[in-house]
PDB file of C-alpha atoms in Angstrom:
ATOM      1  CA  MET A   1       0.566   5.726  11.355  1.00 86.00           C
ATOM      2  CA  LYS A   2       3.542   7.175  13.186  1.00 92.00           C
ATOM      3  CA  ILE A   3       7.083   5.837  13.024  1.00 94.00           C
ATOM      4  CA  LYS A   4       9.972   7.204  15.088  1.00 94.00           C
ATOM      5  CA  THR A   5      12.913   5.934  13.092  1.00 90.00           C
ATOM      6  CA  GLY A   6      15.988   7.314  14.754  1.00 82.00           C
ATOM      7  CA  GLY A   7      17.245   8.019  11.219  1.00 83.00           C
ATOM      8  CA  SER A   8      16.403   4.815   9.348  1.00 90.00           C
ATOM      9  CA  SER A   9      14.752   5.051   5.956  1.00 94.00           C
ATOM     10  CA  VAL A  10      11.150   3.948   5.494  1.00 94.00           C
ATOM     11  CA  THR A  11       9.615   2.572   2.310  1.00 93.00           C
ATOM     12  CA  ILE A  12       5.891   3.272   1.966  1.00 90.00           C
ATOM     13  CA  ASN A  13       4.090   1.653  -0.963  1.00 87.00           C
ATOM     14  CA  GLY A  14       7.386   1.316  -2.837  1.00 88.00           C
ATOM     15  CA  LYS A  15       8.772   4.869  -2.260  1.00 90.00           C
ATOM     16  CA  THR A  16      11.625   5.410   0.196  1.00 93.00           C
ATOM     17  CA  PHE A  17      11.728   8.331   2.667  1.00 92.00           C
ATOM     18  CA  THR A  18      14.235   9.321   5.371  1.00 93.00           C
ATOM     19  CA  GLY A  19      13.527  11.275   8.539  1.00 92.00           C
ATOM     20  CA  ARG A  20      13.335  11.002  12.323  1.00 93.00           C
ATOM     21  CA  THR A  21       9.537  10.885  12.436  1.00 94.00           C
ATOM     22  CA  ILE A  22       7.478   9.657   9.513  1.00 93.00           C
ATOM     23  CA  SER A  23       3.709   9.615   9.731  1.00 91.00           C
ATOM     24  CA  VAL A  24       0.769   8.875   7.486  1.00 87.00           C
ATOM     25  CA  THR A  25      -2.363  10.934   8.073  1.00 84.00           C
ATOM     26  CA  GLY A  26      -5.233  10.042   5.789  1.00 82.00           C
ATOM     27  CA  ASP A  27      -3.609   9.740   2.360  1.00 84.00           C
ATOM     28  CA  ARG A  28      -0.688  12.093   3.143  1.00 89.00           C
ATOM     29  CA  ILE A  29       2.896  11.339   4.195  1.00 91.00           C
ATOM     30  CA  VAL A  30       4.476  13.752   6.703  1.00 93.00           C
ATOM     31  CA  ILE A  31       8.235  13.663   7.308  1.00 93.00           C
ATOM     32  CA  ASP A  32       9.610  15.544  10.327  1.00 93.00           C
ATOM     33  CA  GLY A  33       6.513  17.768  10.306  1.00 92.00           C
ATOM     34  CA  ILE A  34       6.636  18.592   6.583  1.00 92.00           C
ATOM     35  CA  GLU A  35       3.956  17.192   4.297  1.00 92.00           C
ATOM     36  CA  CYS A  36       5.286  15.271   1.351  1.00 87.00           C
ATOM     37  CA  GLY A  37       3.622  15.822  -2.032  1.00 75.00           C
ATOM     38  CA  ASP A  38       2.720  12.162  -2.451  1.00 71.00           C
ATOM     39  CA  SER A  39      -0.805  10.820  -1.887  1.00 80.00           C
ATOM     40  CA  LEU A  40      -1.389   7.225  -0.865  1.00 84.00           C
ATOM     41  CA  VAL A  41      -3.938   5.068  -2.643  1.00 80.00           C
ATOM     42  CA  GLY A  42      -5.058   1.592  -1.634  1.00 77.00           C
ATOM     43  CA  PRO A  43      -3.657  -0.595   1.131  1.00 78.00           C
ATOM     44  CA  ILE A  44      -0.578   0.808   2.873  1.00 82.00           C
ATOM     45  CA  SER A  45       2.589  -1.276   3.007  1.00 84.00           C
ATOM     46  CA  VAL A  46       5.495  -0.020   5.149  1.00 88.00           C
ATOM     47  CA  VAL A  47       9.075  -1.298   5.420  1.00 93.00           C
ATOM     48  CA  VAL A  48      11.421   0.239   7.991  1.00 94.00           C
ATOM     49  CA  ASN A  49      14.910  -0.268   6.562  1.00 94.00           C
ATOM     50  CA  GLY A  50      16.808  -0.659   9.832  1.00 93.00           C
ATOM     51  CA  ASN A  51      15.826   0.035  13.436  1.00 93.00           C
ATOM     52  CA  ALA A  52      12.929   2.098  14.784  1.00 94.00           C
ATOM     53  CA  GLU A  53      12.245   3.584  18.197  1.00 94.00           C
ATOM     54  CA  SER A  54       8.490   2.988  17.905  1.00 94.00           C
ATOM     55  CA  VAL A  55       5.807   2.106  15.373  1.00 92.00           C
ATOM     56  CA  GLU A  56       2.101   2.930  15.766  1.00 91.00           C
ATOM     57  CA  THR A  57      -0.388   2.064  13.026  1.00 86.00           C
ATOM     58  CA  THR A  58      -4.124   1.983  12.487  1.00 84.00           C
ATOM     59  CA  SER A  59      -4.002  -0.159   9.352  1.00 81.00           C
ATOM     60  CA  GLY A  60      -1.505  -1.645   6.937  1.00 80.00           C
ATOM     61  CA  ASN A  61       1.285  -4.167   7.166  1.00 85.00           C
ATOM     62  CA  VAL A  62       4.653  -3.189   8.666  1.00 87.00           C
ATOM     63  CA  ASP A  63       8.010  -4.917   8.130  1.00 92.00           C
ATOM     64  CA  ILE A  64      10.989  -3.811  10.218  1.00 93.00           C
ATOM     65  CA  THR A  65      14.326  -5.158   9.001  1.00 93.00           C
ATOM     66  CA  GLY A  66      15.998  -4.334  12.318  1.00 92.00           C
ATOM     67  CA  SER A  67      14.905  -3.932  15.918  1.00 92.00           C
ATOM     68  CA  VAL A  68      12.155  -1.762  17.390  1.00 94.00           C
ATOM     69  CA  GLY A  69      11.430  -0.318  20.823  1.00 94.00           C
ATOM     70  CA  ARG A  70       7.667  -0.863  20.817  1.00 93.00           C
ATOM     71  CA  ILE A  71       4.874  -1.622  18.366  1.00 91.00           C
ATOM     72  CA  LYS A  72       1.169  -0.823  18.540  1.00 89.00           C
ATOM     73  CA  THR A  73      -1.157  -1.644  15.652  1.00 86.00           C
ATOM     74  CA  MET A  74      -4.915  -1.799  15.149  1.00 87.00           C
ATOM     75  CA  SER A  75      -5.131  -3.784  11.904  1.00 86.00           C
ATOM     76  CA  GLY A  76      -2.200  -5.217   9.996  1.00 85.00           C
ATOM     77  CA  ASP A  77       0.612  -7.694  10.292  1.00 88.00           C
ATOM     78  CA  VAL A  78       3.973  -6.824  11.851  1.00 87.00           C
ATOM     79  CA  HIS A  79       7.259  -8.580  11.010  1.00 90.00           C
ATOM     80  CA  CYS A  80      10.489  -7.596  12.760  1.00 91.00           C
ATOM     81  CA  ALA A  81      13.708  -8.810  14.345  1.00 90.00           C
ATOM     82  CA  ASP A  82      13.741  -7.879  18.045  1.00 91.00           C
ATOM     83  CA  VAL A  83      11.363  -5.774  20.151  1.00 92.00           C
ATOM     84  CA  SER A  84      12.874  -4.265  23.300  1.00 93.00           C
ATOM     85  CA  GLY A  85       9.459  -3.227  24.665  1.00 93.00           C
ATOM     86  CA  ASP A  86       5.824  -4.224  24.219  1.00 92.00           C
ATOM     87  CA  VAL A  87       3.833  -5.344  21.193  1.00 88.00           C
ATOM     88  CA  GLY A  88       0.074  -4.863  20.999  1.00 86.00           C
ATOM     89  CA  THR A  89      -2.316  -5.548  18.131  1.00 85.00           C
ATOM     90  CA  MET A  90      -6.087  -5.682  17.723  1.00 87.00           C
ATOM     91  CA  SER A  91      -6.233  -7.588  14.437  1.00 89.00           C
ATOM     92  CA  GLY A  92      -3.102  -8.898  12.793  1.00 88.00           C
ATOM     93  CA  ASP A  93      -0.212 -11.246  13.262  1.00 89.00           C
ATOM     94  CA  VAL A  94       3.041 -10.349  15.013  1.00 88.00           C
ATOM     95  CA  ILE A  95       6.083 -12.292  13.866  1.00 90.00           C
ATOM     96  CA  CYS A  96       9.305 -11.291  15.626  1.00 91.00           C
ATOM     97  CA  GLN A  97      12.453 -13.087  16.720  1.00 91.00           C
ATOM     98  CA  THR A  98      12.301 -11.886  20.344  1.00 90.00           C
ATOM     99  CA  ILE A  99       9.994  -9.667  22.393  1.00 90.00           C
ATOM    100  CA  ALA A 100      11.445  -8.390  25.664  1.00 90.00           C
ATOM    101  CA  GLY A 101       8.193  -6.850  26.937  1.00 90.00           C
ATOM    102  CA  ASN A 102       4.576  -7.978  26.845  1.00 89.00           C
ATOM    103  CA  ALA A 103       2.847  -9.257  23.708  1.00 86.00           C
ATOM    104  CA  LYS A 104      -0.927  -8.960  23.343  1.00 85.00           C
ATOM    105  CA  THR A 105      -3.392  -9.535  20.496  1.00 85.00           C
ATOM    106  CA  MET A 106      -7.183  -9.619  20.206  1.00 88.00           C
ATOM    107  CA  SER A 107      -7.400 -11.395  16.844  1.00 90.00           C
ATOM    108  CA  GLY A 108      -4.140 -12.679  15.401  1.00 89.00           C
ATOM    109  CA  ASP A 109      -1.139 -14.797  16.127  1.00 89.00           C
ATOM    110  CA  ILE A 110       2.123 -14.021  17.891  1.00 87.00           C
ATOM    111  CA  LYS A 111       4.941 -16.165  16.507  1.00 83.00           C
ATOM    112  CA  GLY A 112       8.629 -16.677  16.956  1.00 69.00           C
ATOM    113  CA  LEU A 113       8.955 -15.577  20.547  1.00 56.00           C
ATOM    114  CA  GLY A 114      12.425 -16.445  21.788  1.00 59.00           C
ATOM    115  CA  ARG A 115      12.121 -14.974  25.293  1.00 48.00           C
TER     116      ARG A 115
END
């Protein structure tokens, strides 16, 4: 998982982190290139508290309280306000207020499109 936040905080499995780029590799959280001491166990749940430039995930649900530039996910649901670019998912639902770019899913629903 890789999130370019632009400075927004991100809550991962109940713990809040702040940085420009926050990523999850395996069971490790990396913030602006520095590995955090926390290990992740179980399903990953992510909340971006504000806007994000981009969100890319392989698994886990993502909630974005603000807007996002683009979203790409393999498996997991995405909830957000507005997307200024594209949204793509293999398996999971996308629920956003508006999507300015293209929206594509293999197995899931896309809801709330106010184009």
